[in-house]
Amino acid sequence: MIPVRGYSGARVAVLGLGRSGLATARALAAGGAEALLWDDSPEARARAEAEGFALFDLTRGNAWENVAALIVSPGIPHLYPEPNRLIARAMAAGVPIDNDIGLFFRSFATPDWDEMDVTPRVVAVTGSNGKSTTTALIHHILQVAGRPTQMAGNIGRGVFDIDPPADGEVVVLELSSYQIELARALTPDIAVFTNLSPDHLDRHGGIGGYFAAKRRLFTEGAPDRAVIGMDEAEGRFLANQIAQGAADDRVIRMSSGQKLDGPGWLVFARKGFLSEWRKGRQVASIDLRDIPGLPGAHNHQNACAAYAAARCLGLAPRLIEDALRSFEGLPHRSQLVGERGGVRFVNDSKATNADSAAKALQAFERIRWIAGGLGKDGGIAALAPHFGAVAKAYLIGHSAREFALQLGDVPHEICETMERAVARAAEEAQPGETVLLAPAAASFDQYKDFEKRGEDFADRVRALIGG
């Protein structure tokens, strides 16, 4: 655990008692603060009491007297689609609003660091798609290199559940827009922006607010190095705002699918080859095409982002290449579950929207596509340019019939359940084809979350192929 610094003897309110809220409460107590805990959910309050925490009703009229700060869990909207009533009352009382990420950055460095040979560092990764894989890949590269490292944030452990860093350790954080937008301190050593596509628009008041939340990590965080994806206008804008000129190598421009030019530090993947250029000269190249844990252009973008971050940390290209080849991928993200008779079975349950499903459809040539669930606005209409790769679609869940109408001439079958979809796709698949779960929809109609959906797919595939 990392104790919270700066609030010893102070009363600090914590709103939201999920994983991050309870971890924050423990860290506040360890740092000598009096944590005042509240959640609208009786079940969440009961879990806090079971841990020995006292509850404090923040709905009371005098609740904000002598409160030094309000720490808000990332899942609680504070401004859009409408102001949260308790957060609004705290602001009216002049109580500063923060979250666990802000507390982490103000508490991470300690006087013990003066005795270390190499100061610990933080790499923070954000973006719309690929940030989990990129975070895990950076962590994996560091492990292969023998560097002490921990991974936390929106993946793995909460930021306050990690151990105090050792000499020379690198903490790799995945940070969502929810986590970045309220943090009052943001000081990563290296920050990574993978890409941007519309998501969480209600929460942020539109695409501009969503981008603004991501942008804070770079413009307010002032990292020593910034790896910026250049495949959308927002990334190009962000790189332009940070860099002092085209040759400023504090900004590493990164892309998948286009060759980047210029005198600066560039990392890009094109036709399956990753290239690093500095000062107008190529310094390294890696063939990504046969790396099983990183299929498709979207994973090549992840590889570029992780490669660039690792280079910022001083790792050699050959060592990074070896680590890329041993990376097995994350569960539910282009995860190869198994193979039978020349047919691959891939679990991309994390593809919960059309944009991420499009990347999955582009990663394979001939696909038996399992899709459906609780569809989002627009359904799968935006995926029409990628339907050519689909040999047949097997539709499940609430939006199965809606998706069927949007498939046009693409062969499809309404299967309703994962059990039937996997059985039918496996029965009809031919050698060289891929049975791909890329739902393009949320999971909540049939599953607790996308992880449970992916686990169901993987379990049924393994039962079928004997893996």
PDB file of N, CA, C and O in Angstrom, residues 353-355 375-383 399 402-403 406 440-441:
ATOM      1  N   ASN A 353     -17.841  -1.819 -28.888  1.00  0.00           N
ATOM      2  CA  ASN A 353     -18.424  -0.789 -29.751  1.00  0.00           C
ATOM      3  C   ASN A 353     -17.988  -1.033 -31.191  1.00  0.00           C
ATOM      4  O   ASN A 353     -17.134  -1.881 -31.471  1.00  0.00           O
ATOM      5  N   ALA A 354     -18.574  -0.303 -32.104  1.00  0.00           N
ATOM      6  CA  ALA A 354     -18.314  -0.537 -33.524  1.00  0.00           C
ATOM      7  C   ALA A 354     -16.862  -0.276 -33.890  1.00  0.00           C
ATOM      8  O   ALA A 354     -16.275  -0.994 -34.707  1.00  0.00           O
ATOM      9  N   ASP A 355     -16.253   0.746 -33.287  1.00  0.00           N
ATOM     10  CA  ASP A 355     -14.876   1.093 -33.632  1.00  0.00           C
ATOM     11  C   ASP A 355     -13.918  -0.035 -33.267  1.00  0.00           C
ATOM     12  O   ASP A 355     -13.065  -0.425 -34.077  1.00  0.00           O
ATOM     13  N   GLY A 375     -26.864  -3.625 -27.998  1.00  0.00           N
ATOM     14  CA  GLY A 375     -26.300  -2.749 -29.016  1.00  0.00           C
ATOM     15  C   GLY A 375     -26.259  -1.291 -28.611  1.00  0.00           C
ATOM     16  O   GLY A 375     -27.061  -0.825 -27.800  1.00  0.00           O
ATOM     17  N   LYS A 376     -25.328  -0.563 -29.206  1.00  0.00           N
ATOM     18  CA  LYS A 376     -25.184   0.867 -28.946  1.00  0.00           C
ATOM     19  C   LYS A 376     -25.754   1.653 -30.122  1.00  0.00           C
ATOM     20  O   LYS A 376     -26.147   1.079 -31.139  1.00  0.00           O
ATOM     21  N   ASP A 377     -25.827   2.973 -29.978  1.00  0.00           N
ATOM     22  CA  ASP A 377     -26.404   3.819 -31.025  1.00  0.00           C
ATOM     23  C   ASP A 377     -25.749   3.529 -32.375  1.00  0.00           C
ATOM     24  O   ASP A 377     -24.523   3.517 -32.494  1.00  0.00           O
ATOM     25  N   GLY A 378     -26.574   3.275 -33.370  1.00  0.00           N
ATOM     26  CA  GLY A 378     -26.059   2.996 -34.702  1.00  0.00           C
ATOM     27  C   GLY A 378     -25.821   1.528 -34.978  1.00  0.00           C
ATOM     28  O   GLY A 378     -25.622   1.142 -36.135  1.00  0.00           O
ATOM     29  N   GLY A 379     -25.804   0.715 -33.923  1.00  0.00           N
ATOM     30  CA  GLY A 379     -25.607  -0.718 -34.119  1.00  0.00           C
ATOM     31  C   GLY A 379     -24.295  -1.025 -34.816  1.00  0.00           C
ATOM     32  O   GLY A 379     -23.243  -0.527 -34.426  1.00  0.00           O
ATOM     33  N   ILE A 380     -24.371  -1.833 -35.889  1.00  0.00           N
ATOM     34  CA  ILE A 380     -23.173  -2.222 -36.635  1.00  0.00           C
ATOM     35  C   ILE A 380     -23.160  -1.625 -38.040  1.00  0.00           C
ATOM     36  O   ILE A 380     -22.371  -2.045 -38.890  1.00  0.00           O
ATOM     37  N   ALA A 381     -24.014  -0.626 -38.295  1.00  0.00           N
ATOM     38  CA  ALA A 381     -24.075  -0.037 -39.639  1.00  0.00           C
ATOM     39  C   ALA A 381     -22.716   0.507 -40.075  1.00  0.00           C
ATOM     40  O   ALA A 381     -22.339   0.388 -41.250  1.00  0.00           O
ATOM     41  N   ALA A 382     -21.962   1.085 -39.130  1.00  0.00           N
ATOM     42  CA  ALA A 382     -20.660   1.665 -39.477  1.00  0.00           C
ATOM     43  C   ALA A 382     -19.631   0.618 -39.866  1.00  0.00           C
ATOM     44  O   ALA A 382     -18.576   0.955 -40.424  1.00  0.00           O
ATOM     45  N   LEU A 383     -19.935  -0.658 -39.615  1.00  0.00           N
ATOM     46  CA  LEU A 383     -18.977  -1.725 -39.926  1.00  0.00           C
ATOM     47  C   LEU A 383     -19.134  -2.256 -41.346  1.00  0.00           C
ATOM     48  O   LEU A 383     -18.393  -3.152 -41.751  1.00  0.00           O
ATOM     49  N   SER A 399     -29.720  -7.517 -29.297  1.00  0.00           N
ATOM     50  CA  SER A 399     -29.701  -6.804 -30.578  1.00  0.00           C
ATOM     51  C   SER A 399     -29.516  -7.722 -31.775  1.00  0.00           C
ATOM     52  O   SER A 399     -29.212  -7.241 -32.875  1.00  0.00           O
ATOM     53  N   GLU A 402     -31.807  -6.727 -34.718  1.00  0.00           N
ATOM     54  CA  GLU A 402     -31.404  -5.409 -35.245  1.00  0.00           C
ATOM     55  C   GLU A 402     -30.132  -5.534 -36.074  1.00  0.00           C
ATOM     56  O   GLU A 402     -30.020  -4.973 -37.173  1.00  0.00           O
ATOM     57  N   PHE A 403     -29.141  -6.266 -35.563  1.00  0.00           N
ATOM     58  CA  PHE A 403     -27.896  -6.464 -36.293  1.00  0.00           C
ATOM     59  C   PHE A 403     -28.150  -7.217 -37.604  1.00  0.00           C
ATOM     60  O   PHE A 403     -27.517  -6.931 -38.628  1.00  0.00           O
ATOM     61  N   GLN A 406     -29.054  -5.004 -40.351  1.00  0.00           N
ATOM     62  CA  GLN A 406     -27.975  -4.132 -40.818  1.00  0.00           C
ATOM     63  C   GLN A 406     -26.901  -4.882 -41.596  1.00  0.00           C
ATOM     64  O   GLN A 406     -26.026  -4.254 -42.195  1.00  0.00           O
ATOM     65  N   ALA A 440     -19.344  -6.016 -30.757  1.00  0.00           N
ATOM     66  CA  ALA A 440     -19.796  -4.679 -31.152  1.00  0.00           C
ATOM     67  C   ALA A 440     -20.988  -4.235 -30.314  1.00  0.00           C
ATOM     68  O   ALA A 440     -21.843  -3.480 -30.781  1.00  0.00           O
ATOM     69  N   ALA A 441     -21.059  -4.709 -29.087  1.00  0.00           N
ATOM     70  CA  ALA A 441     -22.197  -4.413 -28.212  1.00  0.00           C
ATOM     71  C   ALA A 441     -21.793  -4.653 -26.767  1.00  0.00           C
ATOM     72  O   ALA A 441     -20.856  -5.412 -26.485  1.00  0.00           O
TER      73      ALA A 441
END
